[in-house]
């Protein structure tokens, strides 16, 4: 929706912050000159359980998916209040599913595939309500997947060395765990 979005920060206490640029100007941020509708949003208080550190971002159809260890916050950008202030909406949370890191999240056409400590999931939109829910798709490989993750020695290894790619020619999601 014509925004540049960055998540997290190197500053302590800002790991849950979402930085959204001004419309159509990817290098314009909060406190830069006008015209400027950039915003920063602290999302940690909206996480129902687990760590409040943002682990990754993804796109699912028309929504931004902000991923934490044990939750995903779907949000909508480009919403403005009566004073023309950009006020993105994060009105829901998907619990008990999240992300290890941004490197294993793949947006594939209108879908999203990602992995957390329990397995590989996708998100889908409910047919009648339109709400977004998660669906675990890795039941066959979960034991091996979970063992491989448990064999890694630290969170830093998970975040830095686990990654995935989407092979569009063969419609394969490939996950690499050292």
N, CA and C atoms as an extended XYZ file, in Angstrom:
534
Properties=species:S:1:pos:R:3:atomname:S:1:resname:S:1:resid:I:1 pbc="F F F"
N         0.826       -1.207        0.000 N   UNK     1
C         0.000        0.000        0.000 CA  UNK     1
C         0.861        1.258        0.000 C   UNK     1
N         2.011        1.197       -0.671 N   UNK     2
C         2.845        2.378       -0.893 CA  UNK     2
C         3.584        2.862        0.350 C   UNK     2
N         3.919        1.955        1.263 N   UNK     3
C         4.690        2.283        2.458 CA  UNK     3
C         5.918        1.394        2.521 C   UNK     3
N         6.982        1.892        3.149 N   UNK     4
C         8.122        1.066        3.505 CA  UNK     4
C         7.983        0.770        4.989 C   UNK     4
N         8.061       -0.512        5.363 N   UNK     5
C         7.840       -0.905        6.751 CA  UNK     5
C         9.084       -1.615        7.264 C   UNK     5
N         9.538       -1.198        8.446 N   UNK     6
C        10.657       -1.861        9.117 CA  UNK     6
C        10.204       -2.238       10.518 C   UNK     6
N        10.757       -3.333       11.024 N   UNK     7
C        10.331       -3.820       12.336 CA  UNK     7
C        11.519       -3.957       13.267 C   UNK     7
N        11.249       -3.720       14.548 N   UNK     8
C        12.268       -3.892       15.570 CA  UNK     8
C        13.251       -2.740       15.584 C   UNK     8
N        14.142       -2.794       16.540 N   UNK     9
C        15.132       -1.736       16.695 CA  UNK     9
C        16.325       -2.309       17.433 C   UNK     9
N        17.454       -1.696       17.264 N   UNK    10
C        18.647       -2.107       17.999 CA  UNK    10
C        18.680       -1.511       19.397 C   UNK    10
N        17.769       -0.594       19.684 N   UNK    11
C        17.710        0.032       21.002 CA  UNK    11
C        16.873       -0.819       21.951 C   UNK    11
N        17.379       -1.012       23.152 N   UNK    12
C        16.662       -1.777       24.165 CA  UNK    12
C        15.319       -1.117       24.451 C   UNK    12
N        14.278       -1.931       24.491 N   UNK    13
C        12.939       -1.431       24.748 CA  UNK    13
C        12.157       -1.097       23.494 C   UNK    13
N        12.791       -1.144       22.329 N   UNK    14
C        12.100       -0.826       21.078 CA  UNK    14
C        11.991       -2.035       20.153 C   UNK    14
N        12.167       -3.245       20.703 N   UNK    15
C        12.128       -4.451       19.885 CA  UNK    15
C        10.736       -4.760       19.357 C   UNK    15
N         9.724       -4.094       19.906 N   UNK    16
C         8.342       -4.317       19.472 CA  UNK    16
C         7.824       -3.185       18.590 C   UNK    16
N         8.714       -2.313       18.157 N   UNK    17
C         8.301       -1.118       17.414 CA  UNK    17
C         8.254       -1.385       15.918 C   UNK    17
N         7.210       -0.884       15.288 N   UNK    18
C         7.022       -0.957       13.849 CA  UNK    18
C         7.206        0.452       13.298 C   UNK    18
N         8.066        0.598       12.310 N   UNK    19
C         8.356        1.886       11.686 CA  UNK    19
C         7.725        1.889       10.294 C   UNK    19
N         6.824        2.824       10.036 N   UNK    20
C         6.120        2.894        8.762 CA  UNK    20
C         6.423        4.248        8.135 C   UNK    20
N         6.968        4.233        6.929 N   UNK    21
C         7.381        5.462        6.247 CA  UNK    21
C         6.171        6.281        5.810 C   UNK    21
N         6.465        7.471        5.325 N   UNK    22
C         5.429        8.300        4.710 CA  UNK    22
C         4.978        7.639        3.404 C   UNK    22
N         3.782        7.941        2.969 N   UNK    23
C         3.235        7.373        1.741 CA  UNK    23
C         4.089        7.765        0.541 C   UNK    23
N         4.455        6.766       -0.270 N   UNK    24
C         5.208        6.957       -1.511 CA  UNK    24
C         6.604        7.548       -1.326 C   UNK    24
N         7.105        7.650       -0.103 N   UNK    25
C         8.434        8.210        0.148 CA  UNK    25
C         9.132        7.299        1.156 C   UNK    25
N         9.777        6.248        0.670 N   UNK    26
C        10.350        5.236        1.534 CA  UNK    26
C        11.399        5.706        2.508 C   UNK    26
N        12.022        6.862        2.307 N   UNK    27
C        13.059        7.339        3.218 CA  UNK    27
C        12.586        8.420        4.161 C   UNK    27
N        11.296        8.656        4.236 N   UNK    28
C        10.758        9.700        5.106 CA  UNK    28
C        10.116        9.051        6.316 C   UNK    28
N        10.605        9.434        7.510 N   UNK    29
C        10.188        8.798        8.751 CA  UNK    29
C         9.646        9.846        9.721 C   UNK    29
N         9.189        9.391       10.867 N   UNK    30
C         8.667       10.287       11.898 CA  UNK    30
C         9.711       11.360       12.197 C   UNK    30
N         9.266       12.592       12.342 N   UNK    31
C        10.066       13.792       12.631 CA  UNK    31
C        10.804       14.349       11.423 C   UNK    31
N        10.687       13.740       10.229 N   UNK    32
C        11.234       14.348        9.029 CA  UNK    32
C        10.282       15.453        8.575 C   UNK    32
N        10.698       16.245        7.613 N   UNK    33
C         9.894       17.376        7.146 CA  UNK    33
C         8.592       16.975        6.484 C   UNK    33
N         7.731       17.953        6.294 N   UNK    34
C         6.418       17.746        5.660 CA  UNK    34
C         6.594       17.648        4.151 C   UNK    34
N         5.660       17.053        3.437 N   UNK    35
C         4.517       16.295        3.938 CA  UNK    35
C         4.973       14.950        4.487 C   UNK    35
N         4.367       14.546        5.577 N   UNK    36
C         4.848       13.350        6.252 CA  UNK    36
C         3.717       12.698        7.045 C   UNK    36
N         3.333       11.505        6.653 N   UNK    37
C         2.325       10.756        7.406 CA  UNK    37
C         2.943        9.485        8.015 C   UNK    37
N         4.280        9.507        8.215 N   UNK    38
C         4.966        8.360        8.812 CA  UNK    38
C         4.537        8.171       10.262 C   UNK    38
N         4.562        6.914       10.719 N   UNK    39
C         4.204        6.606       12.106 CA  UNK    39
C         5.124        5.517       12.648 C   UNK    39
N         5.262        5.500       13.958 N   UNK    40
C         5.907        4.415       14.693 CA  UNK    40
C         4.852        3.843       15.628 C   UNK    40
N         4.774        2.522       15.709 N   UNK    41
C         3.771        1.883       16.550 CA  UNK    41
C         4.453        0.838       17.433 C   UNK    41
N         4.198        0.899       18.730 N   UNK    42
C         4.666       -0.127       19.653 CA  UNK    42
C         3.582       -1.197       19.744 C   UNK    42
N         3.898       -2.403       19.286 N   UNK    43
C         2.904       -3.472       19.214 CA  UNK    43
C         3.005       -4.479       20.359 C   UNK    43
N         4.017       -4.388       21.198 N   UNK    44
C         4.231       -5.370       22.251 CA  UNK    44
C         3.050       -5.561       23.182 C   UNK    44
N         2.345       -4.489       23.501 N   UNK    45
C         1.204       -4.604       24.420 CA  UNK    45
C         0.037       -5.371       23.801 C   UNK    45
N         0.046       -5.558       22.501 N   UNK    46
C        -1.037       -6.281       21.824 CA  UNK    46
C        -0.757       -7.774       21.667 C   UNK    46
N         0.452       -8.198       22.049 N   UNK    47
C         0.822       -9.609       21.936 CA  UNK    47
C         0.218      -10.364       23.121 C   UNK    47
N        -0.648      -11.353       22.869 N   UNK    48
C        -1.347      -12.036       23.959 CA  UNK    48
C        -0.466      -12.934       24.820 C   UNK    48
N         0.625      -13.476       24.255 N   UNK    49
C         1.486      -14.386       25.025 CA  UNK    49
C         2.863      -14.424       24.398 C   UNK    49
N         3.858      -14.790       25.199 N   UNK    50
C         5.213      -14.963       24.681 CA  UNK    50
C         5.973      -13.659       24.563 C   UNK    50
N         7.081      -13.740       23.880 N   UNK    51
C         7.984      -12.597       23.711 CA  UNK    51
C         7.323      -11.481       22.916 C   UNK    51
N         7.680      -10.255       23.257 N   UNK    52
C         7.159       -9.092       22.542 CA  UNK    52
C         8.129       -8.576       21.482 C   UNK    52
N         9.167       -9.352       21.191 N   UNK    53
C        10.151       -8.981       20.177 CA  UNK    53
C         9.621       -9.383       18.803 C   UNK    53
N         9.589       -8.441       17.869 N   UNK    54
C         9.140       -8.746       16.512 CA  UNK    54
C        10.172       -9.655       15.855 C   UNK    54
N         9.705      -10.778       15.306 N   UNK    55
C        10.579      -11.749       14.647 CA  UNK    55
C        10.549      -11.637       13.135 C   UNK    55
N         9.517      -11.022       12.584 N   UNK    56
C         9.461      -10.908       11.137 CA  UNK    56
C         8.205      -10.212       10.655 C   UNK    56
N         8.218       -9.890        9.379 N   UNK    57
C         7.079       -9.271        8.705 CA  UNK    57
C         6.729      -10.113        7.487 C   UNK    57
N         5.480      -10.119        7.146 N   UNK    58
C         5.040      -10.811        5.945 CA  UNK    58
C         3.826      -10.101        5.376 C   UNK    58
N         3.481      -10.470        4.165 N   UNK    59
C         2.296       -9.910        3.523 CA  UNK    59
C         1.335      -11.055        3.252 C   UNK    59
N         0.113      -10.856        3.651 N   UNK    60
C        -0.949      -11.805        3.332 CA  UNK    60
C        -2.074      -11.021        2.687 C   UNK    60
N        -2.198      -11.178        1.390 N   UNK    61
C        -3.194      -10.454        0.599 CA  UNK    61
C        -3.050       -8.960        0.824 C   UNK    61
N        -4.021       -8.304        1.436 N   UNK    62
C        -3.945       -6.855        1.626 CA  UNK    62
C        -3.504       -6.472        3.033 C   UNK    62
N        -2.990       -7.431        3.803 N   UNK    63
C        -2.631       -7.147        5.187 CA  UNK    63
C        -1.143       -7.330        5.436 C   UNK    63
N        -0.645       -6.552        6.396 N   UNK    64
C         0.707       -6.710        6.902 CA  UNK    64
C         0.640       -7.663        8.079 C   UNK    64
N         1.488       -8.680        8.091 N   UNK    65
C         1.514       -9.640        9.186 CA  UNK    65
C         2.780       -9.389       10.004 C   UNK    65
N         2.601       -8.971       11.250 N   UNK    66
C         3.724       -8.740       12.145 CA  UNK    66
C         3.840       -9.983       13.019 C   UNK    66
N         5.008      -10.623       12.966 N   UNK    67
C         5.164      -11.938       13.572 CA  UNK    67
C         6.036      -11.876       14.823 C   UNK    67
N         5.536      -12.510       15.867 N   UNK    68
C         6.241      -12.662       17.133 CA  UNK    68
C         6.460      -14.151       17.356 C   UNK    68
N         7.098      -14.557       18.452 N   UNK    69
C         7.339      -15.982       18.705 CA  UNK    69
C         6.060      -16.792       18.802 C   UNK    69
N         5.053      -16.262       19.501 N   UNK    70
C         3.834      -17.028       19.764 CA  UNK    70
C         2.566      -16.330       19.290 C   UNK    70
N         2.700      -15.373       18.404 N   UNK    71
C         1.517      -14.655       17.920 CA  UNK    71
C         1.827      -13.943       16.610 C   UNK    71
N         0.779      -13.708       15.856 N   UNK    72
C         0.851      -12.898       14.641 CA  UNK    72
C        -0.200      -11.816       14.764 C   UNK    72
N         0.190      -10.583       14.462 N   UNK    73
C        -0.754       -9.475       14.467 CA  UNK    73
C        -1.007       -9.037       13.025 C   UNK    73
N        -2.178       -9.362       12.474 N   UNK    74
C        -2.513       -8.863       11.141 CA  UNK    74
C        -2.902       -7.394       11.239 C   UNK    74
N        -2.399       -6.601       10.310 N   UNK    75
C        -2.711       -5.178       10.345 CA  UNK    75
C        -3.026       -4.637        8.977 C   UNK    75
N        -3.694       -3.513        8.982 N   UNK    76
C        -4.051       -2.849        7.735 CA  UNK    76
C        -3.459       -1.451        7.723 C   UNK    76
N        -2.704       -1.139        6.675 N   UNK    77
C        -2.091        0.178        6.525 CA  UNK    77
C        -2.964        1.051        5.640 C   UNK    77
N        -2.691        2.343        5.657 N   UNK    78
C        -3.416        3.265        4.782 CA  UNK    78
C        -4.763        3.699        5.317 C   UNK    78
N        -4.950        3.626        6.627 N   UNK    79
C        -6.186        4.091        7.254 CA  UNK    79
C        -5.892        5.442        7.898 C   UNK    79
N        -6.739        6.419        7.659 N   UNK    80
C        -6.509        7.772        8.157 CA  UNK    80
C        -7.680        8.219        9.023 C   UNK    80
N        -7.368        8.988       10.072 N   UNK    81
C        -8.428        9.538       10.915 CA  UNK    81
C        -8.947       10.839       10.298 C   UNK    81
N        -9.845       11.526       10.981 N   UNK    82
C       -10.468       12.741       10.438 CA  UNK    82
C        -9.477       13.888       10.276 C   UNK    82
N        -8.331       13.820       10.955 N   UNK    83
C        -7.299       14.864       10.830 CA  UNK    83
C        -6.220       14.482        9.828 C   UNK    83
N        -6.472       13.473        9.005 N   UNK    84
C        -5.531       12.972        7.998 CA  UNK    84
C        -4.258       12.400        8.598 C   UNK    84
N        -4.342       11.862        9.819 N   UNK    85
C        -3.214       11.166       10.432 CA  UNK    85
C        -3.291        9.691       10.071 C   UNK    85
N        -2.166        9.136        9.686 N   UNK    86
C        -2.111        7.715        9.349 CA  UNK    86
C        -2.254        6.909       10.637 C   UNK    86
N        -3.281        6.077       10.714 N   UNK    87
C        -3.561        5.287       11.916 CA  UNK    87
C        -3.776        3.817       11.530 C   UNK    87
N        -2.687        3.091       11.269 N   UNK    88
C        -2.827        1.672       10.907 CA  UNK    88
C        -3.597        0.912       11.982 C   UNK    88
N        -4.353       -0.091       11.551 N   UNK    89
C        -5.167       -0.870       12.489 CA  UNK    89
C        -4.599       -2.265       12.667 C   UNK    89
N        -4.385       -2.630       13.930 N   UNK    90
C        -4.010       -3.984       14.332 CA  UNK    90
C        -5.045       -4.409       15.357 C   UNK    90
N        -6.167       -4.910       14.867 N   UNK    91
C        -7.319       -5.137       15.733 CA  UNK    91
C        -7.491       -6.588       16.186 C   UNK    91
N        -6.596       -7.480       15.743 N   UNK    92
C        -6.761       -8.885       16.079 CA  UNK    92
C        -5.392       -9.509       16.302 C   UNK    92
N        -5.371      -10.700       16.861 N   UNK    93
C        -4.133      -11.464       17.038 CA  UNK    93
C        -4.423      -12.933       16.760 C   UNK    93
N        -3.484      -13.586       16.112 N   UNK    94
C        -3.565      -15.026       15.908 CA  UNK    94
C        -2.622      -15.638       16.934 C   UNK    94
N        -3.184      -16.393       17.866 N   UNK    95
C        -2.398      -16.943       18.971 CA  UNK    95
C        -1.851      -18.329       18.662 C   UNK    95
N        -0.821      -18.718       19.429 N   UNK    96
C        -0.217      -20.052       19.389 CA  UNK    96
C         0.443      -20.393       18.060 C   UNK    96
N         0.817      -19.402       17.311 N   UNK    97
C         1.567      -19.578       16.077 CA  UNK    97
C         2.380      -18.308       15.887 C   UNK    97
N         3.576      -18.447       15.341 N   UNK    98
C         4.432      -17.279       15.195 CA  UNK    98
C         5.555      -17.552       14.229 C   UNK    98
N         6.719      -16.957       14.514 N   UNK    99
C         7.856      -17.135       13.622 CA  UNK    99
C         9.138      -17.261       14.421 C   UNK    99
N        10.067      -18.038       13.884 N   UNK   100
C        11.398      -18.126       14.463 CA  UNK   100
C        12.179      -16.876       14.088 C   UNK   100
N        12.108      -16.528       12.805 N   UNK   101
C        12.816      -15.357       12.293 CA  UNK   101
C        12.237      -14.985       10.930 C   UNK   101
N        12.645      -13.820       10.434 N   UNK   102
C        12.111      -13.367        9.153 CA  UNK   102
C        12.607      -14.195        7.972 C   UNK   102
N        13.699      -14.913        8.126 N   UNK   103
C        14.291      -15.664        7.016 CA  UNK   103
C        13.483      -16.904        6.601 C   UNK   103
N        12.540      -17.317        7.419 N   UNK   104
C        11.776      -18.512        7.023 CA  UNK   104
C        10.325      -18.173        6.666 C   UNK   104
N        10.052      -16.900        6.501 N   UNK   105
C         8.725      -16.467        6.076 CA  UNK   105
C         8.755      -16.211        4.569 C   UNK   105
N         7.840      -16.830        3.858 N   UNK   106
C         7.750      -16.653        2.409 CA  UNK   106
C         6.338      -16.221        2.025 C   UNK   106
N         6.255      -15.125        1.278 N   UNK   107
C         4.981      -14.712        0.704 CA  UNK   107
C         4.921      -15.296       -0.697 C   UNK   107
N         3.904      -16.110       -0.925 N   UNK   108
C         3.749      -16.806       -2.190 CA  UNK   108
C         2.400      -16.427       -2.768 C   UNK   108
N         2.417      -15.585       -3.791 N   UNK   109
C         1.196      -15.082       -4.398 CA  UNK   109
C         0.343      -14.426       -3.308 C   UNK   109
N        -0.844      -14.935       -3.043 N   UNK   110
C        -1.700      -14.363       -2.007 CA  UNK   110
C        -1.613      -15.126       -0.685 C   UNK   110
N        -0.649      -16.015       -0.556 N   UNK   111
C        -0.515      -16.813        0.650 CA  UNK   111
C         0.814      -16.534        1.341 C   UNK   111
N         0.945      -17.032        2.568 N   UNK   112
C         2.167      -16.864        3.333 CA  UNK   112
C         2.479      -18.175        4.042 C   UNK   112
N         3.750      -18.599        3.978 N   UNK   113
C         4.223      -19.806        4.645 CA  UNK   113
C         5.317      -19.383        5.608 C   UNK   113
N         5.316      -19.962        6.814 N   UNK   114
C         6.295      -19.563        7.820 CA  UNK   114
C         6.473      -20.688        8.828 C   UNK   114
N         7.540      -20.609        9.596 N   UNK   115
C         7.814      -21.631       10.586 CA  UNK   115
C         8.012      -21.032       11.965 C   UNK   115
N         7.525      -21.742       12.968 N   UNK   116
C         7.775      -21.363       14.360 CA  UNK   116
C         8.365      -22.572       15.074 C   UNK   116
N         8.440      -22.544       16.375 N   UNK   117
C         9.084      -23.635       17.103 CA  UNK   117
C         8.268      -24.929       17.080 C   UNK   117
N         7.043      -24.897       16.613 N   UNK   118
C         6.183      -26.085       16.606 CA  UNK   118
C         5.951      -26.686       15.230 C   UNK   118
N         6.306      -25.972       14.167 N   UNK   119
C         6.082      -26.508       12.835 CA  UNK   119
C         5.946      -25.416       11.787 C   UNK   119
N         5.528      -25.832       10.608 N   UNK   120
C         5.333      -24.930        9.473 CA  UNK   120
C         3.836      -24.659        9.336 C   UNK   120
N         3.493      -23.384        9.123 N   UNK   121
C         2.082      -23.001        9.020 CA  UNK   121
C         1.849      -22.098        7.819 C   UNK   121
N         0.597      -21.957        7.490 N   UNK   122
C         0.151      -20.962        6.517 CA  UNK   122
C        -0.953      -20.150        7.183 C   UNK   122
N        -1.287      -19.041        6.587 N   UNK   123
C        -2.445      -18.294        7.062 CA  UNK   123
C        -3.513      -18.349        5.988 C   UNK   123
N        -4.752      -18.273        6.428 N   UNK   124
C        -5.866      -18.307        5.483 CA  UNK   124
C        -6.978      -17.413        6.001 C   UNK   124
N        -7.808      -16.977        5.092 N   UNK   125
C        -8.942      -16.135        5.440 CA  UNK   125
C       -10.177      -17.015        5.567 C   UNK   125
N       -10.913      -16.850        6.678 N   UNK   126
C       -12.150      -17.601        6.887 CA  UNK   126
C       -13.149      -17.239        5.791 C   UNK   126
N       -13.882      -18.224        5.336 N   UNK   127
C       -14.777      -18.055        4.198 CA  UNK   127
C       -15.874      -17.032        4.455 C   UNK   127
N       -16.546      -17.093        5.598 N   UNK   128
C       -17.696      -16.221        5.836 CA  UNK   128
C       -17.357      -14.953        6.608 C   UNK   128
N       -16.510      -15.059        7.633 N   UNK   129
C       -16.223      -13.878        8.458 CA  UNK   129
C       -15.110      -13.019        7.879 C   UNK   129
N       -14.238      -13.598        7.063 N   UNK   130
C       -13.121      -12.843        6.509 CA  UNK   130
C       -11.954      -12.710        7.475 C   UNK   130
N       -12.073      -13.279        8.673 N   UNK   131
C       -10.977      -13.193        9.636 CA  UNK   131
C        -9.819      -14.077        9.172 C   UNK   131
N        -8.624      -13.753        9.645 N   UNK   132
C        -7.431      -14.475        9.252 CA  UNK   132
C        -7.084      -15.479       10.348 C   UNK   132
N        -6.844      -16.728        9.957 N   UNK   133
C        -6.472      -17.783       10.901 CA  UNK   133
C        -5.240      -18.519       10.368 C   UNK   133
N        -4.580      -19.256       11.250 N   UNK   134
C        -3.409      -20.035       10.859 CA  UNK   134
C        -3.784      -21.502       10.711 C   UNK   134
N        -3.041      -22.190        9.863 N   UNK   135
C        -3.270      -23.608        9.629 CA  UNK   135
C        -1.919      -24.311        9.613 C   UNK   135
N        -1.717      -25.276       10.508 N   UNK   136
C        -0.466      -26.037       10.577 CA  UNK   136
C        -0.442      -27.028        9.420 C   UNK   136
N         0.634      -27.011        8.616 N   UNK   137
C         0.704      -27.854        7.429 CA  UNK   137
C         1.844      -28.864        7.475 C   UNK   137
N         2.513      -28.981        8.619 N   UNK   138
C         3.730      -29.794        8.674 CA  UNK   138
C         3.599      -31.044        9.541 C   UNK   138
N         2.424      -31.563        9.712 N   UNK   139
C         2.228      -32.696       10.611 CA  UNK   139
C         3.162      -33.864       10.295 C   UNK   139
N         3.408      -34.135        9.028 N   UNK   140
C         4.243      -35.278        8.652 CA  UNK   140
C         5.717      -35.092        9.021 C   UNK   140
N         6.184      -33.863        9.028 N   UNK   141
C         7.601      -33.626        9.315 CA  UNK   141
C         7.853      -33.012       10.691 C   UNK   141
N         6.794      -32.753       11.456 N   UNK   142
C         6.965      -32.080       12.752 CA  UNK   142
C         7.993      -32.731       13.679 C   UNK   142
N         8.002      -34.046       13.868 N   UNK   143
C         8.990      -34.625       14.783 CA  UNK   143
C        10.444      -34.319       14.376 C   UNK   143
N        10.755      -34.462       13.098 N   UNK   144
C        12.109      -34.201       12.620 CA  UNK   144
C        12.415      -32.705       12.678 C   UNK   144
N        11.456      -31.892       12.303 N   UNK   145
C        11.613      -30.430       12.335 CA  UNK   145
C        11.894      -29.948       13.756 C   UNK   145
N        11.096      -30.380       14.704 N   UNK   146
C        11.253      -29.940       16.096 CA  UNK   146
C        12.581      -30.438       16.668 C   UNK   146
N        12.973      -31.662       16.344 N   UNK   147
C        14.258      -32.173       16.816 CA  UNK   147
C        15.408      -31.343       16.249 C   UNK   147
N        15.342      -31.023       14.964 N   UNK   148
C        16.407      -30.219       14.342 CA  UNK   148
C        16.514      -28.846       15.003 C   UNK   148
N        15.389      -28.215       15.308 N   UNK   149
C        15.423      -26.914       15.982 CA  UNK   149
C        15.961      -27.045       17.397 C   UNK   149
N        15.556      -28.095       18.103 N   UNK   150
C        16.024      -28.298       19.478 CA  UNK   150
C        17.519      -28.591       19.544 C   UNK   150
N        18.091      -29.134       18.469 N   UNK   151
C        19.525      -29.414       18.433 CA  UNK   151
C        20.370      -28.143       18.284 C   UNK   151
N        19.746      -27.054       17.868 N   UNK   152
C        20.497      -25.791       17.756 CA  UNK   152
C        20.748      -25.244       19.154 C   UNK   152
N        21.883      -24.615       19.333 N   UNK   153
C        22.317      -24.258       20.677 CA  UNK   153
C        21.808      -22.930       21.219 C   UNK   153
N        21.221      -22.082       20.386 N   UNK   154
C        20.785      -20.793       20.919 CA  UNK   154
C        19.763      -20.119       20.018 C   UNK   154
N        19.108      -19.116       20.585 N   UNK   155
C        18.161      -18.305       19.817 CA  UNK   155
C        18.876      -17.578       18.695 C   UNK   155
N        20.100      -17.133       18.943 N   UNK   156
C        20.856      -16.416       17.913 CA  UNK   156
C        21.100      -17.324       16.713 C   UNK   156
N        21.405      -18.590       16.955 N   UNK   157
C        21.587      -19.528       15.848 CA  UNK   157
C        20.285      -19.682       15.071 C   UNK   157
N        19.168      -19.782       15.772 N   UNK   158
C        17.867      -19.874       15.092 CA  UNK   158
C        17.637      -18.662       14.203 C   UNK   158
N        17.886      -17.477       14.740 N   UNK   159
C        17.604      -16.251       14.004 CA  UNK   159
C        18.568      -16.013       12.850 C   UNK   159
N        19.816      -16.460       12.988 N   UNK   160
C        20.831      -16.139       11.990 CA  UNK   160
C        21.085      -17.227       10.954 C   UNK   160
N        20.767      -18.476       11.263 N   UNK   161
C        21.201      -19.551       10.378 CA  UNK   161
C        20.078      -20.400        9.796 C   UNK   161
N        18.858      -20.255       10.268 N   UNK   162
C        17.726      -20.989        9.695 CA  UNK   162
C        17.113      -20.097        8.618 C   UNK   162
N        16.872      -20.669        7.441 N   UNK   163
C        16.319      -19.874        6.350 CA  UNK   163
C        15.519      -20.747        5.395 C   UNK   163
N        14.774      -20.101        4.519 N   UNK   164
C        13.947      -20.835        3.567 CA  UNK   164
C        13.951      -20.125        2.224 C   UNK   164
N        13.530      -20.858        1.213 N   UNK   165
C        13.279      -20.273       -0.101 CA  UNK   165
C        12.011      -20.900       -0.670 C   UNK   165
N        11.415      -20.219       -1.604 N   UNK   166
C        10.256      -20.747       -2.322 CA  UNK   166
C        10.702      -21.032       -3.750 C   UNK   166
N        10.605      -22.280       -4.164 N   UNK   167
C        10.923      -22.703       -5.519 CA  UNK   167
C         9.643      -22.589       -6.338 C   UNK   167
N         9.501      -21.486       -7.041 N   UNK   168
C         8.253      -21.235       -7.777 CA  UNK   168
C         8.071      -22.191       -8.950 C   UNK   168
N         9.144      -22.679       -9.534 N   UNK   169
C         9.022      -23.601      -10.668 CA  UNK   169
C         8.377      -24.915      -10.260 C   UNK   169
N         8.672      -25.376       -9.044 N   UNK   170
C         8.133      -26.659       -8.580 CA  UNK   170
C         7.149      -26.523       -7.424 C   UNK   170
N         6.799      -25.302       -7.052 N   UNK   171
C         5.889      -25.024       -5.935 CA  UNK   171
C         6.346      -25.720       -4.653 C   UNK   171
N         7.610      -25.534       -4.313 N   UNK   172
C         8.184      -26.140       -3.117 CA  UNK   172
C         8.672      -25.083       -2.139 C   UNK   172
N         8.315      -25.259       -0.891 N   UNK   173
C         8.882      -24.474        0.203 CA  UNK   173
C        10.035      -25.284        0.757 C   UNK   173
N        11.232      -24.716        0.732 N   UNK   174
C        12.405      -25.451        1.213 CA  UNK   174
C        12.968      -24.718        2.432 C   UNK   174
N        13.165      -25.477        3.489 N   UNK   175
C        13.639      -24.937        4.760 CA  UNK   175
C        15.009      -25.523        5.060 C   UNK   175
N        15.939      -24.676        5.488 N   UNK   176
C        17.302      -25.106        5.743 CA  UNK   176
C        17.636      -24.840        7.205 C   UNK   176
N        17.963      -25.913        7.927 N   UNK   177
C        18.326      -25.836        9.341 CA  UNK   177
C        19.714      -26.450        9.467 C   UNK   177
N        20.708      -25.702        9.998 N   UNK   178
C        22.067      -26.252       10.081 CA  UNK   178
C        22.150      -27.428       11.036 C   UNK   178
